[in-house]
Coordinates of C-alpha atoms in Angstrom, one line a residue:
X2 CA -22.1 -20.4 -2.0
X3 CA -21.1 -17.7 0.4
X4 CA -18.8 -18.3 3.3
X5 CA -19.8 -17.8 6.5
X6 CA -18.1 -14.8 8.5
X7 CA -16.0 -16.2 11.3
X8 CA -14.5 -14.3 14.1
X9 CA -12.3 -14.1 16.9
X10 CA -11.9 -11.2 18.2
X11 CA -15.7 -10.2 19.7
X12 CA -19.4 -11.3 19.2
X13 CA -22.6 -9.1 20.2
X14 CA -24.8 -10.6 22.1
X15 CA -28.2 -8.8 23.7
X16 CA -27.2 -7.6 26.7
X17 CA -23.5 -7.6 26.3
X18 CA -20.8 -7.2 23.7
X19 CA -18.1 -10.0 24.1
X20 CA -14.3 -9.0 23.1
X21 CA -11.7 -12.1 22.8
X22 CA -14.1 -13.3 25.7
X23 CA -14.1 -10.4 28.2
X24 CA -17.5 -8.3 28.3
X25 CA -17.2 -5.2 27.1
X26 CA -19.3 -3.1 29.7
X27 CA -16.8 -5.0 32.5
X28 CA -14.4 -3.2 30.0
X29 CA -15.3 0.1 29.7
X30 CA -13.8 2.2 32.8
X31 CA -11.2 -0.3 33.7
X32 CA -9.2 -0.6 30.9
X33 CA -7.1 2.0 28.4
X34 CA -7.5 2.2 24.7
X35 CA -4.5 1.0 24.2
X36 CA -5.1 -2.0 26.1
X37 CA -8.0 -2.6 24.3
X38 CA -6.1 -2.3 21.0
X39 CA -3.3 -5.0 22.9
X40 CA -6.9 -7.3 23.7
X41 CA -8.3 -7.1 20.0
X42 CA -4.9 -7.7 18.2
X43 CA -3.3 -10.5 20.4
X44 CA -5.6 -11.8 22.1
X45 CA -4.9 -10.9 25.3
X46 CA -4.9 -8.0 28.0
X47 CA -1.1 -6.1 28.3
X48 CA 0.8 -6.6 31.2
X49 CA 2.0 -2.7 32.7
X50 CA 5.1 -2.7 31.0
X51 CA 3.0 -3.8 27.5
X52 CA 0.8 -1.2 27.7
X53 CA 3.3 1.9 28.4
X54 CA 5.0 0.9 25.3
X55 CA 2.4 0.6 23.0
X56 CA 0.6 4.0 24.4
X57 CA 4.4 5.3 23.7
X58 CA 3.7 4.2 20.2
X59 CA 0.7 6.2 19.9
X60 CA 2.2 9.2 21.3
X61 CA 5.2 8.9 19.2
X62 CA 3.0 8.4 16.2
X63 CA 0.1 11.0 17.1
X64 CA 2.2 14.2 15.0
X65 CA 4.7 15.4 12.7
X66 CA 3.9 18.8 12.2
X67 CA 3.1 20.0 8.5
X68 CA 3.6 16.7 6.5
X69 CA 2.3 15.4 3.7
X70 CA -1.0 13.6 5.3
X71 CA -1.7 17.1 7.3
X72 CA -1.3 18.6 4.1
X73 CA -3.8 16.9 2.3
X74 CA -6.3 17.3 5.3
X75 CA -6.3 20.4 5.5
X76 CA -6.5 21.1 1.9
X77 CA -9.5 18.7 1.5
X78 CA -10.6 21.0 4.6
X79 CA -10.8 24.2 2.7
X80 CA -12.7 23.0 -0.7
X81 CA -15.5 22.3 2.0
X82 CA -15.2 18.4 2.6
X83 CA -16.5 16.8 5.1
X84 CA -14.3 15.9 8.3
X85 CA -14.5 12.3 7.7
X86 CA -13.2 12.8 4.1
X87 CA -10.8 15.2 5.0
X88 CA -9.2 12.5 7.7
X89 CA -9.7 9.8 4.7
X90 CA -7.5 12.3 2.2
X91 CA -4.4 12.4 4.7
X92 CA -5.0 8.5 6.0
X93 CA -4.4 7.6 2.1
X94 CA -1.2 9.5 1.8
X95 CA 0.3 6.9 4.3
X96 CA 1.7 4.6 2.3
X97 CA 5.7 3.5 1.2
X98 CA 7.3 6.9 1.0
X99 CA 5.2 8.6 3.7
X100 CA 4.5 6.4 7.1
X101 CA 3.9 3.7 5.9
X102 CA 7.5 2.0 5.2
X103 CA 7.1 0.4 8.5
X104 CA 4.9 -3.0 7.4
X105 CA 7.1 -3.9 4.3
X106 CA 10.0 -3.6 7.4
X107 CA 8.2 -5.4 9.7
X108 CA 7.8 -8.3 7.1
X109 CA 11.3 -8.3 6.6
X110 CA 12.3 -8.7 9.7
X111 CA 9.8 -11.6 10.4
X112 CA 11.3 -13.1 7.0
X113 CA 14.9 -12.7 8.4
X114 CA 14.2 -13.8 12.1
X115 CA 13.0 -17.1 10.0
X116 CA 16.4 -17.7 8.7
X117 CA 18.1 -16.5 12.4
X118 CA 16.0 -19.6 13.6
X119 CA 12.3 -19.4 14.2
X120 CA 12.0 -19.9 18.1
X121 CA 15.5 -19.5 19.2
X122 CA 16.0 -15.8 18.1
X123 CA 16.3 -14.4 21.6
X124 CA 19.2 -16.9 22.0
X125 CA 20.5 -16.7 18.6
X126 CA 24.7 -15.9 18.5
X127 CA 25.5 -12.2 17.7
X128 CA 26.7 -13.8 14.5
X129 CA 24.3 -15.1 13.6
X130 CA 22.1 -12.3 13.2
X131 CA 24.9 -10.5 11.9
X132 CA 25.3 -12.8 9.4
X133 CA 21.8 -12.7 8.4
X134 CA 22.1 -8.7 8.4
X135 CA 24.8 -9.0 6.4
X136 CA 23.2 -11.0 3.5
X137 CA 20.1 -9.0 3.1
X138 CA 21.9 -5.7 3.1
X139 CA 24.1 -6.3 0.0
X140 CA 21.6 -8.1 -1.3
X141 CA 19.3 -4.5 -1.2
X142 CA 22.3 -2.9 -2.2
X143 CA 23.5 -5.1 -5.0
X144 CA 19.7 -4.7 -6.6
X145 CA 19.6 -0.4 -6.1
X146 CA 16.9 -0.7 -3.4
X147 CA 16.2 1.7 -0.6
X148 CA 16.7 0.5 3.3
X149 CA 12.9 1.3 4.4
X150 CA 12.6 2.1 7.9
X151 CA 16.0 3.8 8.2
X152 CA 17.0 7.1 8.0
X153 CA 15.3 10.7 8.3
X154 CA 14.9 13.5 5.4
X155 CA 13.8 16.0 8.1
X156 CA 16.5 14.3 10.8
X157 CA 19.7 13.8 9.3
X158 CA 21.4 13.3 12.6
X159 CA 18.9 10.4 13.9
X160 CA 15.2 10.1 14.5
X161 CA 14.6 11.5 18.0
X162 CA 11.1 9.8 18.5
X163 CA 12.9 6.4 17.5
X164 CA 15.8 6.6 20.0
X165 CA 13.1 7.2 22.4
X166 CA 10.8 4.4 21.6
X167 CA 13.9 2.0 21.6
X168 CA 15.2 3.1 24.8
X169 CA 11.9 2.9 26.8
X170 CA 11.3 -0.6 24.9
X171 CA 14.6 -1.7 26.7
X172 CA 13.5 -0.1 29.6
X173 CA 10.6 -1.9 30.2
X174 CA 11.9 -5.2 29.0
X175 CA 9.6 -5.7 26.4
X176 CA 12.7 -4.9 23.5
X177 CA 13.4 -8.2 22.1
X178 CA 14.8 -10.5 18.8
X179 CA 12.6 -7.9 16.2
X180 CA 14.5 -4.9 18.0
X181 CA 17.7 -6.6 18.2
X182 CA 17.7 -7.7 14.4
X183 CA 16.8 -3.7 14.4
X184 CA 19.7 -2.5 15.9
X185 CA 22.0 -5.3 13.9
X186 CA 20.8 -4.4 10.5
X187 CA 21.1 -0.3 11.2
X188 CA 24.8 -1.0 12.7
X189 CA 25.7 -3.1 9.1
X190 CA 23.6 -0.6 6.8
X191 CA 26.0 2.1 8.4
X192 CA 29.1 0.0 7.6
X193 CA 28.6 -1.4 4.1
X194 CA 27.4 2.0 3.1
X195 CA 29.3 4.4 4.8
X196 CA 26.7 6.3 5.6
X197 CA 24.7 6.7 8.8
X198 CA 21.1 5.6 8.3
X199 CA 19.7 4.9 12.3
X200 CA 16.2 3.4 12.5
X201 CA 13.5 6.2 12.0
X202 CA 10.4 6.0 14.1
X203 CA 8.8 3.9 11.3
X204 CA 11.8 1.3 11.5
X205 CA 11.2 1.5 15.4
X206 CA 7.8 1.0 15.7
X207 CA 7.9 -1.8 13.2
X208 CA 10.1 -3.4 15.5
X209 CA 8.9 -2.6 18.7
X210 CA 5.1 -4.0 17.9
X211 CA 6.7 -7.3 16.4
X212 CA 8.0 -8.1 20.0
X213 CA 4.5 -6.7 21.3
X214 CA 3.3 -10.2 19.7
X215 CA 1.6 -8.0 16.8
X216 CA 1.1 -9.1 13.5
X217 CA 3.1 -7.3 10.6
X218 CA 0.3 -6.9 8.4
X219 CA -1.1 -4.7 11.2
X220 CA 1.9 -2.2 11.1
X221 CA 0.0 0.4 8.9
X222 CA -3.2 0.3 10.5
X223 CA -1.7 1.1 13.9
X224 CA 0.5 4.3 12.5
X225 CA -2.9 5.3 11.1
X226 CA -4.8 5.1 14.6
X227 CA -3.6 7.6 16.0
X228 CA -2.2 9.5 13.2
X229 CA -5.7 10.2 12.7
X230 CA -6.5 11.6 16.1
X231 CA -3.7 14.3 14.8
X232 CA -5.1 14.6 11.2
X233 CA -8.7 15.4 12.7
X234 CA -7.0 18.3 15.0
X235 CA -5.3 20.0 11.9
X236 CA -8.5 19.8 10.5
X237 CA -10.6 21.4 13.2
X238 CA -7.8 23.8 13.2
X239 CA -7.8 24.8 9.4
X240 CA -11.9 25.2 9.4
X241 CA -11.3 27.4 12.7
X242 CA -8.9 29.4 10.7
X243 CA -11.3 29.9 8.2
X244 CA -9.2 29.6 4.8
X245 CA -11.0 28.3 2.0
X246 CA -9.8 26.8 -1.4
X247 CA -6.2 26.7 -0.4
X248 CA -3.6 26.6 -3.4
X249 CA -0.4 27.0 -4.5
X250 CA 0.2 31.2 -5.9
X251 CA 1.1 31.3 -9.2
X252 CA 4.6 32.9 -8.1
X253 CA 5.6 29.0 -7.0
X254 CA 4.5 27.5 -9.9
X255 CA 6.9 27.0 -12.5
X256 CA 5.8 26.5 -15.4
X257 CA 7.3 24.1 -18.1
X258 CA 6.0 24.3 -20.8
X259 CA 6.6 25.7 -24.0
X260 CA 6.2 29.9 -24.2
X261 CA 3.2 31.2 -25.9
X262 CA 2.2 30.3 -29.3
X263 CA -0.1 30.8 -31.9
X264 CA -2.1 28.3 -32.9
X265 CA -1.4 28.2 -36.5
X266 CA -1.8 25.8 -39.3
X267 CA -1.8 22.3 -38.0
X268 CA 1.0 20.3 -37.6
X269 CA 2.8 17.7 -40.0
X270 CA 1.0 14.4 -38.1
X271 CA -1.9 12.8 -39.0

């Protein structure tokens, strides 16, 4: 017996689509994207200070210059894919290593704001949280794991777009028990490991959209929003430039394998 589909978020009526109860063409010309994206998500419309931060989000998320996702866009680009599958190519490259590290974070820190104490985070003693910190980063450490969500390959001195996202997050008083535990667990990272690992815009953004009221299985859909408005730019870009069939030259290969053989008689196995 099939279920039948049940929905919040909007319903389409014939004169009117209907989203979490507003009508869309009352919508349309009053309100942002963004806002829209706060109304299907949460339920609600953003206050001001809601919706500068998330549209901050999407500008901080919108482009990284030549990275992997671009990368594969624009190489889908030049074998003569369509634009849709070219955006597709880079959107799957988002994942734990490239992007994507921000949901498994943002699970964590709902896991860990649990064991802080459920309602009373924003009050919780600085202790406290340490204390919770403190447990989960040996415990990572203990077991050889990575701290996703902090730290920069291509900025070893601190993410610039997460400072950024933080500060205007305090700023606008939206910052609050998801960025703190933030802050708390990049302060211990640095001291048990001795090295300096900040939150990278991933870590931020994780954080910043948990105090938004945002769901954490939502983090990866909302780096790919607007990381796709940038993947379809490089793409335009690459077709304008008119390379085709892009690959690596055979002077930065390097090849393996064994040198060149013979075939000869065939080997001892069976």
């Amino acid at each position: 017996m099939n279920t039948p589909w049940s929905t919040a978020i909007a319903r389409v009526d014939v004169d009117d689509v209907l989203v979490r109860g507003y009508p869309l063409s009352e919508l349309v010309g009053e309100v942002s994207f963004v806002d829209m994206v706060f109304l299907v998500h949460t339920g609600e419309l953003p206050g001001p200070h809601q919706s500068r931060v998330l549209d901050a989000v999407f500008v901080t998320l919108i482009e990284h210059g030549i990275s992997p996702s671009t990368i594969i866009s624009r190489e889908l680009a030049t074998c003569g894919t369509p634009m849709q599958a070219a955006i597709a190519g880079g959107v799957l490259s988002i994942a734990d290593w490239h992007g994507g590290s921000g949901e498994d974070l943002a699970e964590t820190l709902v896991v860990l704001l649990e064991r802080v104490g459920d309602d009373a985070a924003d009050e919780a003693t600085d202790e406290r949280v340490e204390a919770v910190a403190v447990e989960y980063v040996r415990a990572r450490r203990g077991a050889g794991m990575r701290f996703e969500g902090f730290g920069h390959p291509q900025h070893p001195e601190g993410d610039p777009r997460a400072g950024t996202l933080l500060r205007l997050a305090d700023e606008c008083g939206t910052a609050g028990a998801a960025t703190r535990l933030l802050r708390t667990l990049a302060t211990v990272i640095t001291r048990e490991t001795g090295k300096s690992l900040p939150p990278n815009v991933t870590g931020a953004v994780a954080a910043v959209l948990l105090d938004l009221g945002f769901s954490w299985r939502a983090m990866r859909g909302l780096v790919i929003a607007p990381r796709t408005a940038g993947l379809t730019a490089h793409v335009v870009e690459e077709l304008e430039q008119g390379a085709r069939w892009r690959h690596a030259p055979a002077d930065e290969i390097e090849y393996t394998g064994p040198a060149v053989r013979a075939p000869g008689p065939k080997g001892a196995g069976t």
